PDB file of C-alpha atoms (C1' of nucleotides) in Angstrom:
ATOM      1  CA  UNK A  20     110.855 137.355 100.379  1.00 37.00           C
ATOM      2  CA  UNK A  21     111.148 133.800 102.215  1.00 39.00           C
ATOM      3  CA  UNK A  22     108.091 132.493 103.492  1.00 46.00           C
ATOM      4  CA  UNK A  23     107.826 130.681 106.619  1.00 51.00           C
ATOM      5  CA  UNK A  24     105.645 127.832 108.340  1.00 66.00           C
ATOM      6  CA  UNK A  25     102.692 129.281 110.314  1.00 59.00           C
ATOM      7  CA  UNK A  26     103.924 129.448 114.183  1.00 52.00           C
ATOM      8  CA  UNK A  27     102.207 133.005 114.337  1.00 42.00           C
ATOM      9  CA  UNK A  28     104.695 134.324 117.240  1.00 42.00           C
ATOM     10  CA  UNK A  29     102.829 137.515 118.163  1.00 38.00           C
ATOM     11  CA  UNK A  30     104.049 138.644 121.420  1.00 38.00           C
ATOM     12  CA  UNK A  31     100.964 138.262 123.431  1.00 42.00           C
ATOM     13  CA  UNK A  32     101.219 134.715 125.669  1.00 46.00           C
ATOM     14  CA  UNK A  33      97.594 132.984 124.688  1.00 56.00           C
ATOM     15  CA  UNK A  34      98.910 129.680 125.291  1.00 72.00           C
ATOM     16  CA  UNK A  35      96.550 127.267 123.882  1.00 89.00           C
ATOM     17  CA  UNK A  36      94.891 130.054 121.620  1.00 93.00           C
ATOM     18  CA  UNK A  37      97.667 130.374 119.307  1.00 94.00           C
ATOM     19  CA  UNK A  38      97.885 126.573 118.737  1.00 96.00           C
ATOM     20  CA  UNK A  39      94.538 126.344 117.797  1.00 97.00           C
ATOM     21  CA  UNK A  40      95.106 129.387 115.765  1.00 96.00           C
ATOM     22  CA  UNK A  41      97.705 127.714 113.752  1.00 96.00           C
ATOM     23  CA  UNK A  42      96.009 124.676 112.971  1.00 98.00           C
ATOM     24  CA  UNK A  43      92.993 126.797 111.818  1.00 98.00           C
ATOM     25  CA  UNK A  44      95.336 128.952 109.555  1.00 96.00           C
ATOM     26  CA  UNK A  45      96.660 126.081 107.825  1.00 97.00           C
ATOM     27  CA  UNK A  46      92.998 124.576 107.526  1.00 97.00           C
ATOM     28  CA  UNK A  47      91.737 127.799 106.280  1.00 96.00           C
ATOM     29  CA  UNK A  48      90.737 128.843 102.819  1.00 95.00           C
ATOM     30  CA  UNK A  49      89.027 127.409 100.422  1.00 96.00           C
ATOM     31  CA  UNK A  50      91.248 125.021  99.032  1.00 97.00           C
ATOM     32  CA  UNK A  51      93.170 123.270 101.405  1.00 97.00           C
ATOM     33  CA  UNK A  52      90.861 120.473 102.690  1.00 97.00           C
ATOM     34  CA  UNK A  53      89.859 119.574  99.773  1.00 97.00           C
ATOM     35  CA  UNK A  54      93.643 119.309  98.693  1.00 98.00           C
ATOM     36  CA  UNK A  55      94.592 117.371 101.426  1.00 98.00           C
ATOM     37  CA  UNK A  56      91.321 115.205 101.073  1.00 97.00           C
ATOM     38  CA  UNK A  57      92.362 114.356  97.568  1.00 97.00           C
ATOM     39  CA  UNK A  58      95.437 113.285  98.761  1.00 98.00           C
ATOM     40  CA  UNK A  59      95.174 111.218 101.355  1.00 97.00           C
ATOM     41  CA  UNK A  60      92.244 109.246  99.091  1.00 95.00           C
ATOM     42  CA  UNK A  61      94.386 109.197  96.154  1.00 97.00           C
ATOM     43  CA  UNK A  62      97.749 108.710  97.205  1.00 97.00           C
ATOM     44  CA  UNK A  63     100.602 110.361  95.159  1.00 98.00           C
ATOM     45  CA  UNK A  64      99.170 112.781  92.449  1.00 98.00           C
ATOM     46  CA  UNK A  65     100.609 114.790  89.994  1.00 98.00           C
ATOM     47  CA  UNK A  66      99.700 118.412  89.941  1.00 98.00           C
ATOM     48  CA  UNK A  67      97.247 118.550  86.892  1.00 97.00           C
ATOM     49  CA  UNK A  68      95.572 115.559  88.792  1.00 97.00           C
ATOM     50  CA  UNK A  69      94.985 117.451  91.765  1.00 98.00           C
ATOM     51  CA  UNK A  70      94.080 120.163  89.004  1.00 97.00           C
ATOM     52  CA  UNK A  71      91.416 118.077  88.118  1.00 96.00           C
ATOM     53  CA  UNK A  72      90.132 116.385  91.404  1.00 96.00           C
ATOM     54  CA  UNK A  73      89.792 119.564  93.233  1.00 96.00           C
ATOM     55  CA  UNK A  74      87.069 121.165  91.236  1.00 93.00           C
ATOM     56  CA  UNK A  75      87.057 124.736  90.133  1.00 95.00           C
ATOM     57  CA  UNK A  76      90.652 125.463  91.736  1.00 97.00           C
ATOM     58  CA  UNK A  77      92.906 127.680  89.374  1.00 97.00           C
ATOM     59  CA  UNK A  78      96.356 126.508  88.828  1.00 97.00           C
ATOM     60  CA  UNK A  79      97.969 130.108  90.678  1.00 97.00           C
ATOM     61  CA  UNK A  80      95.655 129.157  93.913  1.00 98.00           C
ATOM     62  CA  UNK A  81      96.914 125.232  93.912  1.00 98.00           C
ATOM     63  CA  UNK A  82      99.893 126.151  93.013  1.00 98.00           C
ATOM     64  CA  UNK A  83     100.182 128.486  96.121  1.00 98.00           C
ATOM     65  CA  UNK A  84      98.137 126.064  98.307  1.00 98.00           C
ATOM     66  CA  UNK A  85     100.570 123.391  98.284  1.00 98.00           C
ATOM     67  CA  UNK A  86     103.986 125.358  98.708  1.00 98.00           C
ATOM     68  CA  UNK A  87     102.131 126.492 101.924  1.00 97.00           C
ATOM     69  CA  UNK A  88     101.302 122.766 102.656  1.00 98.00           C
ATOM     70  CA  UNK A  89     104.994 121.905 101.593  1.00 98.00           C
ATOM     71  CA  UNK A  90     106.555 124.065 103.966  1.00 96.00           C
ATOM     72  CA  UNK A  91     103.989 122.897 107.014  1.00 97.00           C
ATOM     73  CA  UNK A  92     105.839 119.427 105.603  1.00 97.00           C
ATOM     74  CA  UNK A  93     102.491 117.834 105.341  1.00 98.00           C
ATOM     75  CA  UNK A  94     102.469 117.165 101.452  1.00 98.00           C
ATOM     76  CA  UNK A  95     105.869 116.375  99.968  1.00 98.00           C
ATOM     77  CA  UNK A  96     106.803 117.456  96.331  1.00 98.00           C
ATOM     78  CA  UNK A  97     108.613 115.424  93.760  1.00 98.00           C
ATOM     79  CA  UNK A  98     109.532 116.763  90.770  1.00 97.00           C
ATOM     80  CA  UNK A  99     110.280 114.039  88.317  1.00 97.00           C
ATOM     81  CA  UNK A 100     112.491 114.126  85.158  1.00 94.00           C
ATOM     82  CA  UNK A 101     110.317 113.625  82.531  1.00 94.00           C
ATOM     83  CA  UNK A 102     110.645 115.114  78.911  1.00 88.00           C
ATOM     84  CA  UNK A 103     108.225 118.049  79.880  1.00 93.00           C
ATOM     85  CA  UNK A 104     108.781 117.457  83.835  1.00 95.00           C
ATOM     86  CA  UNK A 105     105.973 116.499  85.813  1.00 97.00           C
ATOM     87  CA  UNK A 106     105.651 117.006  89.734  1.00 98.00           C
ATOM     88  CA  UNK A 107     104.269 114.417  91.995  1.00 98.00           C
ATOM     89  CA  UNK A 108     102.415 115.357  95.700  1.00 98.00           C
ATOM     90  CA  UNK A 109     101.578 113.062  98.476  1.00 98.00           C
ATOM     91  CA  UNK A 110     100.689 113.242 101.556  1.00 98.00           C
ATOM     92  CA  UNK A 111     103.838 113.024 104.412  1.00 98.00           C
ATOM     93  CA  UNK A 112     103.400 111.031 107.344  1.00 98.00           C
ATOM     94  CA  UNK A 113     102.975 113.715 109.575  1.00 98.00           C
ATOM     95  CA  UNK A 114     100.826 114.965 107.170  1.00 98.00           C
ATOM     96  CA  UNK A 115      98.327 112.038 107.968  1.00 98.00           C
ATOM     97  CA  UNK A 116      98.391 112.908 111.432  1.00 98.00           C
ATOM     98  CA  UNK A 117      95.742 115.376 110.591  1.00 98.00           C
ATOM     99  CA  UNK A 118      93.475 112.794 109.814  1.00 97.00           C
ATOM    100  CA  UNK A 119      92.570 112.520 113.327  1.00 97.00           C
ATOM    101  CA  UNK A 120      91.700 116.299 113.443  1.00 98.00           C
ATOM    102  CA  UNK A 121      90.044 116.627 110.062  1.00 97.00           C
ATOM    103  CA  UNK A 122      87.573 113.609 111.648  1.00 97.00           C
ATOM    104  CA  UNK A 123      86.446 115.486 114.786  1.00 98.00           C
ATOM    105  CA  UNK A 124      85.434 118.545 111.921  1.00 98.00           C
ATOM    106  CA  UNK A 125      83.470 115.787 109.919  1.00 97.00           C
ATOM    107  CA  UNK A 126      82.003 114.511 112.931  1.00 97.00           C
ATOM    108  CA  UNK A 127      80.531 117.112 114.391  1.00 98.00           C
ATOM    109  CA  UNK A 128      79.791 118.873 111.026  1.00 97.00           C
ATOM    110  CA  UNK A 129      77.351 116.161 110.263  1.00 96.00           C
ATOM    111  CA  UNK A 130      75.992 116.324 113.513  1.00 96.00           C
ATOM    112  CA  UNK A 131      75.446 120.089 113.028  1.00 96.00           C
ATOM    113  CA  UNK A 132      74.142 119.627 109.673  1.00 94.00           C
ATOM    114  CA  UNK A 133      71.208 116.971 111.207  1.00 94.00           C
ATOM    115  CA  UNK A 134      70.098 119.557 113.956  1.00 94.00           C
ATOM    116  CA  UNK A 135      69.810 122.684 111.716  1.00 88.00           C
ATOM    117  CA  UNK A 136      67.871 120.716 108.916  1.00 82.00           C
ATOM    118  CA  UNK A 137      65.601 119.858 111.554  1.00 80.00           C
ATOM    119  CA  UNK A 138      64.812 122.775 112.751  1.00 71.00           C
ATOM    120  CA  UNK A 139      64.362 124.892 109.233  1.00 71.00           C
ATOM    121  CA  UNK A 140      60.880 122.870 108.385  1.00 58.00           C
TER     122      UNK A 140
ATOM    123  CA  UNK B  17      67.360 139.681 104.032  1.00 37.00           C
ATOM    124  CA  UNK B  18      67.359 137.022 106.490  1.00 38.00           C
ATOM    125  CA  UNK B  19      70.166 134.778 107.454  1.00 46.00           C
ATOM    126  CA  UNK B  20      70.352 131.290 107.435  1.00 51.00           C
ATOM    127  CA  UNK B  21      72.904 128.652 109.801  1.00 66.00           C
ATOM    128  CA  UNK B  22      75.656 127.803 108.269  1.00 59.00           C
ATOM    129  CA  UNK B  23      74.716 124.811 106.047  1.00 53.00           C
ATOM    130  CA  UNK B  24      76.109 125.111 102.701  1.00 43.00           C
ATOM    131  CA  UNK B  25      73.438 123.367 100.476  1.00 42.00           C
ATOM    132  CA  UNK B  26      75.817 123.584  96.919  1.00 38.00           C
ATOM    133  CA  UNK B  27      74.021 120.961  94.586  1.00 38.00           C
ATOM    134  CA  UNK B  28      77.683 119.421  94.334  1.00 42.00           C
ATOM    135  CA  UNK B  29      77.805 116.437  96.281  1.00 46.00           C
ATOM    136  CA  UNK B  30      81.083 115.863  98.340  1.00 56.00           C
ATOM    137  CA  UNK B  31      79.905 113.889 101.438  1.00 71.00           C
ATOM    138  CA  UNK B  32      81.803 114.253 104.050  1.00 89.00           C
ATOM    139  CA  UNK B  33      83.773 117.417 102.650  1.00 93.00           C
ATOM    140  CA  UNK B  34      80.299 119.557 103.012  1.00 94.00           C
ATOM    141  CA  UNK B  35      80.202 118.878 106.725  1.00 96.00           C
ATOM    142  CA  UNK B  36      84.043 119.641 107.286  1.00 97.00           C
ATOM    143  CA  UNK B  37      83.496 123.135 105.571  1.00 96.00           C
ATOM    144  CA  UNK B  38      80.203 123.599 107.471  1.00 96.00           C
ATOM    145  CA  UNK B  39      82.424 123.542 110.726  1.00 98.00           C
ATOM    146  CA  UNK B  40      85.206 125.122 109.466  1.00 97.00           C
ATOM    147  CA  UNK B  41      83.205 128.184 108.739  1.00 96.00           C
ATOM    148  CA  UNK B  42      82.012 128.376 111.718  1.00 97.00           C
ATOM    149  CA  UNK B  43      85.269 128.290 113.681  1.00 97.00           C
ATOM    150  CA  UNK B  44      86.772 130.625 111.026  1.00 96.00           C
ATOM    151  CA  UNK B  45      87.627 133.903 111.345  1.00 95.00           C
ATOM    152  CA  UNK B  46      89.759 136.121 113.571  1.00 96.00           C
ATOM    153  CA  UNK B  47      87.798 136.177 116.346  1.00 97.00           C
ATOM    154  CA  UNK B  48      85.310 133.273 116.612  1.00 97.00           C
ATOM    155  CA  UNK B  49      87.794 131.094 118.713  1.00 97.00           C
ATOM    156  CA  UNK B  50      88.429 133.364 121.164  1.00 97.00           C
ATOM    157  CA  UNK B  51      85.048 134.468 121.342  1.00 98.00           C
ATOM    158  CA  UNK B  52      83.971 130.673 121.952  1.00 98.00           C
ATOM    159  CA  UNK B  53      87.007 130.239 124.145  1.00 97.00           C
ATOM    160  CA  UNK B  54      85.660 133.006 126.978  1.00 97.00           C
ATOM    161  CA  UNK B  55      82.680 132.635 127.199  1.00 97.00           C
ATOM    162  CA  UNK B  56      83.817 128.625 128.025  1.00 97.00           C
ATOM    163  CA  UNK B  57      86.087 129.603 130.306  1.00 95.00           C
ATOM    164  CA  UNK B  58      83.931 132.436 132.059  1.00 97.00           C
ATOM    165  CA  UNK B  59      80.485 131.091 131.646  1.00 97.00           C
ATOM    166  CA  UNK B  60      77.794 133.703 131.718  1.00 98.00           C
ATOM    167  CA  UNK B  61      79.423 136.978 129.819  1.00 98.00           C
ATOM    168  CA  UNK B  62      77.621 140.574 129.137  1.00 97.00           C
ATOM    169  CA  UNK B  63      78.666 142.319 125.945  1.00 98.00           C
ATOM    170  CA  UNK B  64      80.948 144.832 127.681  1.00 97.00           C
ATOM    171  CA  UNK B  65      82.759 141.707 129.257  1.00 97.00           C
ATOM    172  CA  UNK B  66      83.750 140.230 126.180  1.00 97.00           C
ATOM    173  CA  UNK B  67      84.566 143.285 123.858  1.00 97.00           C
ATOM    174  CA  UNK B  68      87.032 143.886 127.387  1.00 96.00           C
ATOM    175  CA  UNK B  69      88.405 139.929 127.113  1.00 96.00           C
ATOM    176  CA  UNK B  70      88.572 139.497 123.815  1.00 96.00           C
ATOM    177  CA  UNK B  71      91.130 141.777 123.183  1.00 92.00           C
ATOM    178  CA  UNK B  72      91.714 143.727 119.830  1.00 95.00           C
ATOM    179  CA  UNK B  73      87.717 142.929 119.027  1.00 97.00           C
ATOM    180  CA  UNK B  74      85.489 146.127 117.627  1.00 97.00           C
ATOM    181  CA  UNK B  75      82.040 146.292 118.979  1.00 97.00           C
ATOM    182  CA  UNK B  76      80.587 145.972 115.759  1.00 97.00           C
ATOM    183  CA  UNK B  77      82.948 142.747 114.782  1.00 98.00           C
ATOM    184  CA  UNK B  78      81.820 141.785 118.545  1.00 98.00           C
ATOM    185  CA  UNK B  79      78.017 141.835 117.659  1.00 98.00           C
ATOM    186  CA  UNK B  80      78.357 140.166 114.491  1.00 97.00           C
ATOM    187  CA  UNK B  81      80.499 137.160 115.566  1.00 98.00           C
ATOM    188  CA  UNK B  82      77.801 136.538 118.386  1.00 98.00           C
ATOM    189  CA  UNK B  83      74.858 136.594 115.691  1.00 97.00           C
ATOM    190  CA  UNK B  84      76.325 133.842 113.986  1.00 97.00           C
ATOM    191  CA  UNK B  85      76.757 131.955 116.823  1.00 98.00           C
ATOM    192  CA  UNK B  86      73.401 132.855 117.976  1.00 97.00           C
ATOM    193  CA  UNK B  87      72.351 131.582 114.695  1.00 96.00           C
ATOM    194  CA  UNK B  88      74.076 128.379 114.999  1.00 97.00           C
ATOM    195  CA  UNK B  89      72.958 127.820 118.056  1.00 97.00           C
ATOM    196  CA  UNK B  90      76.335 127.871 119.885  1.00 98.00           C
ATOM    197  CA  UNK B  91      75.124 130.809 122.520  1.00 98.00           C
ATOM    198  CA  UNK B  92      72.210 131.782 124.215  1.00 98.00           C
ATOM    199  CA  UNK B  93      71.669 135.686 124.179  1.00 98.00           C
ATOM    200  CA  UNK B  94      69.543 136.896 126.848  1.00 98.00           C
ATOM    201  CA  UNK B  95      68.212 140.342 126.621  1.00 97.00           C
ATOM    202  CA  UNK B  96      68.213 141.888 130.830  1.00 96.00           C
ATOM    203  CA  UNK B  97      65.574 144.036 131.582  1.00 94.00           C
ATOM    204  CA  UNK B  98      67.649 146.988 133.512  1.00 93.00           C
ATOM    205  CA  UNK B  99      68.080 150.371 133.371  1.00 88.00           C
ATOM    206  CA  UNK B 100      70.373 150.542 130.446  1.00 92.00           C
ATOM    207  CA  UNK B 101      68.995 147.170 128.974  1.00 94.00           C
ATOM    208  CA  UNK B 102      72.504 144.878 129.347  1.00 97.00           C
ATOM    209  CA  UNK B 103      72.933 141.661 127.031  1.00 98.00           C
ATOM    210  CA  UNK B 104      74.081 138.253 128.881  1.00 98.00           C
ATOM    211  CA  UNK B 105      75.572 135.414 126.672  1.00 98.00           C
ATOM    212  CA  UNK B 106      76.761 132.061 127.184  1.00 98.00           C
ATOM    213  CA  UNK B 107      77.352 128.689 125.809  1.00 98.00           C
ATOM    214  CA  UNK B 108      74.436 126.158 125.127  1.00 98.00           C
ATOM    215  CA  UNK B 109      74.978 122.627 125.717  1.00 98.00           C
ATOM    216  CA  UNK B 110      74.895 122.184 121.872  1.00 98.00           C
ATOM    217  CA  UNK B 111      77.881 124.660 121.860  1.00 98.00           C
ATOM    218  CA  UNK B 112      79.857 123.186 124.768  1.00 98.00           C
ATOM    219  CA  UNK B 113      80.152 119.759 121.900  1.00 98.00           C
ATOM    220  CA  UNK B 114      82.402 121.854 120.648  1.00 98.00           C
ATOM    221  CA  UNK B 115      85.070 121.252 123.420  1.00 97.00           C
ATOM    222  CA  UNK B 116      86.659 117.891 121.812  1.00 97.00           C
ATOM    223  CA  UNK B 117      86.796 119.607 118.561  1.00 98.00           C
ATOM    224  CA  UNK B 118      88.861 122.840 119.742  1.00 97.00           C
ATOM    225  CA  UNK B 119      90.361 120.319 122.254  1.00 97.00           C
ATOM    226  CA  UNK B 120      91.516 118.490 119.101  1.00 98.00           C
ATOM    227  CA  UNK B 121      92.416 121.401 117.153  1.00 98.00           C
ATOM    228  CA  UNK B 122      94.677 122.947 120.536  1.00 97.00           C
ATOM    229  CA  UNK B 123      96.749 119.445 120.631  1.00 97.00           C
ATOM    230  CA  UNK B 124      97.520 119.099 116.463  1.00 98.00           C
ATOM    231  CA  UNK B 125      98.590 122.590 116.907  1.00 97.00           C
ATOM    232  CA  UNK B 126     100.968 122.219 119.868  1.00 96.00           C
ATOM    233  CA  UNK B 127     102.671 119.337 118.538  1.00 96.00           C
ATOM    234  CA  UNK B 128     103.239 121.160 115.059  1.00 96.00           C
ATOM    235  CA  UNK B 129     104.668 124.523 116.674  1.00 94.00           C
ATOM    236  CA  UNK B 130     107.015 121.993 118.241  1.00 93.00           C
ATOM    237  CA  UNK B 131     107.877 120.202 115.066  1.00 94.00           C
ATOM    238  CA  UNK B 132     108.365 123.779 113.280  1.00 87.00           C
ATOM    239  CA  UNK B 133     110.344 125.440 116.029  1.00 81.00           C
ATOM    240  CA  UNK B 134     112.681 122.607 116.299  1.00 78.00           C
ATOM    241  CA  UNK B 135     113.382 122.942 112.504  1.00 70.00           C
ATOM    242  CA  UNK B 136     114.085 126.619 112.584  1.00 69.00           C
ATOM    243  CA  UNK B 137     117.380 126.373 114.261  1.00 57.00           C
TER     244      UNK B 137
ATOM    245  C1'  DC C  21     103.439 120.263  82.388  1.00 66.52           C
ATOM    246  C1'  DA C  22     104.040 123.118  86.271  1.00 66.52           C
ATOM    247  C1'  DG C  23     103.929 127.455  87.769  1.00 66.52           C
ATOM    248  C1'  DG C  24     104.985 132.631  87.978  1.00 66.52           C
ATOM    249  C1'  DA C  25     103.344 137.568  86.809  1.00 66.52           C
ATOM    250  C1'  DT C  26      99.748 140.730  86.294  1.00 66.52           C
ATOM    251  C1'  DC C  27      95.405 142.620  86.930  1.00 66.52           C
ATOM    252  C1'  DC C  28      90.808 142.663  88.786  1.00 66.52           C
ATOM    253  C1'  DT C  29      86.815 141.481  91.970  1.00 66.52           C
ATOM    254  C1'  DT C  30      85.122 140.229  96.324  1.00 66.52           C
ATOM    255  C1'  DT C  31      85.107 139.447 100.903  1.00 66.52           C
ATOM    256  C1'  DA C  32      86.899 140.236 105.691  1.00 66.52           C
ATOM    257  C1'  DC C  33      88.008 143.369 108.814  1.00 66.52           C
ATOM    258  C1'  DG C  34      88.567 148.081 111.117  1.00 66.52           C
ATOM    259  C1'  DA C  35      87.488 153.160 112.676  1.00 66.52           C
ATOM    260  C1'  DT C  36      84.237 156.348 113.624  1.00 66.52           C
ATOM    261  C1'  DA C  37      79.860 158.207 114.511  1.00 66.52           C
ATOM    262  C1'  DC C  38      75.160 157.607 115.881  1.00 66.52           C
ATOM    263  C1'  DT C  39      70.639 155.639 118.433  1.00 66.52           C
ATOM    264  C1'  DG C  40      67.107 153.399 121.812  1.00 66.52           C
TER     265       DG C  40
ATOM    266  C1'  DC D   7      74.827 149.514 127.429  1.00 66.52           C
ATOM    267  C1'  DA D   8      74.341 147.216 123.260  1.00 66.52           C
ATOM    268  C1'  DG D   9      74.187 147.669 119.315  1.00 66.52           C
ATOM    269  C1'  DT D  10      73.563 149.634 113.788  1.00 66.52           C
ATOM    270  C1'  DA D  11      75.161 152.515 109.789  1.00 66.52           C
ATOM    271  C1'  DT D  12      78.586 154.230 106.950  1.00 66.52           C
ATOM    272  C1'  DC D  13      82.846 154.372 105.160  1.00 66.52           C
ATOM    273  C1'  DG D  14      87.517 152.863 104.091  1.00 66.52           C
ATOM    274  C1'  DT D  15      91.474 149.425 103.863  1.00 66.52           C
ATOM    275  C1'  DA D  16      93.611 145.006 103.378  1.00 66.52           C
ATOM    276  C1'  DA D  17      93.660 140.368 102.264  1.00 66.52           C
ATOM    277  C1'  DA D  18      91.682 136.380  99.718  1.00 66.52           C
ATOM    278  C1'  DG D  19      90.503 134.678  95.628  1.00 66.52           C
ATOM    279  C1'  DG D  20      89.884 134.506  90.378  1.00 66.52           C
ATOM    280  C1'  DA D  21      90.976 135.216  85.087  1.00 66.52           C
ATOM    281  C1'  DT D  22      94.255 135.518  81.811  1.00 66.52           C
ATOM    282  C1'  DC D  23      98.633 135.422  79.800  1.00 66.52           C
ATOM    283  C1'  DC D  24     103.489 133.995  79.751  1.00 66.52           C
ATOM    284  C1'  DT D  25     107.714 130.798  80.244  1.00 66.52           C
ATOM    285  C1'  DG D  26     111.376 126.868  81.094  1.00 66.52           C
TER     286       DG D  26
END
DNA sequence: CAGGATCCTTTACGATACTG
DNA sequence: CAGTATCGTAAAGGATCCTG
């Protein structure tokens, strides 16, 4: 079965709604930040890297993670022709144009984070 | 047993990653977005109002979506003393600082769906 | 090394019925 | 009207083993 990039075309005309809806969906989960935060810190990284940088992640679940980011074409995959073959991921450029988007969730996260600490003593 | 905002306190220390998750949470979901998004749009809603707008949306998915926001302080529930009691809800400021985020997430997403559809043929 | 296959647990979500 | 309770399904995520 061929998987395809997230453009969820229900038939239902939500304009903006659906956009927003497919950024979330790629956003989503509990992996993928911290994928693509590895990533755009670290540059090109080879899959046990990210393996080891993203915590408790299980191979099957980054595995998965970045086909899904592959096909969005914001992480591009290398595989390189070493004796047992190693695969390189970095970040595309229109990858990094997230970074802009992942910034206004940071922002206002922190922000959020101040006002409920306040308010729990 | 009681429930708390949506402030992740893992004893892991990932900075800025905490307060990304934090909002993603919150946003996440199949119905918290268009929840947020009606009650923007219309201002003042009662309960009936949004289970009508909001689509597909079960009561009981309905009623726990707004707790959370409650929670979060996103909306302001006000209980109206009439013969069947009726529920009002509505944005806070706080929630309205939301806007550039969603605004943020809307754009990102318009220009991918773009950048997909274009591929696809 | 990079990942696919299999199996299992957990969480999200949904349908229906009921109450103040 | 505005929910809560109960039950059931589907999807996300995790553990382990296997292979080119």
């Amino acid at each position: 079965m061929k998987k395809k990039a997230a453009t969820g075309m229900h038939g239902d005309c939500g304009p903006k709604h659906l956009a927003i809806k497919d950024t979330m969906e790629l956003l989503s989960g509990k992996w993928k930040i911290q994928i693509i935060g590895a990533l755009m810190r670290n540059g090109t990284m080879r899959f046990m890297d990210l393996l080891r940088e993203v915590d408790g992640i299980a191979a099957k679940m980054l595995s998965k993670e970045l086909q899904e980011l592959e096909i969005n074409e914001l992480v591009k995959r290398t595989v390189c022709d070493t004796k047992p073959i190693t695969v390189e991921y970095e970040m595309t450029t229109y990858g990094r144009t997230l970074e802009k988007v992942i910034a206004e969730l940071a922002h206002w996260g922190e922000l959020h984070r101040k006002r409920i600490f306040k308010k729990s003593k």
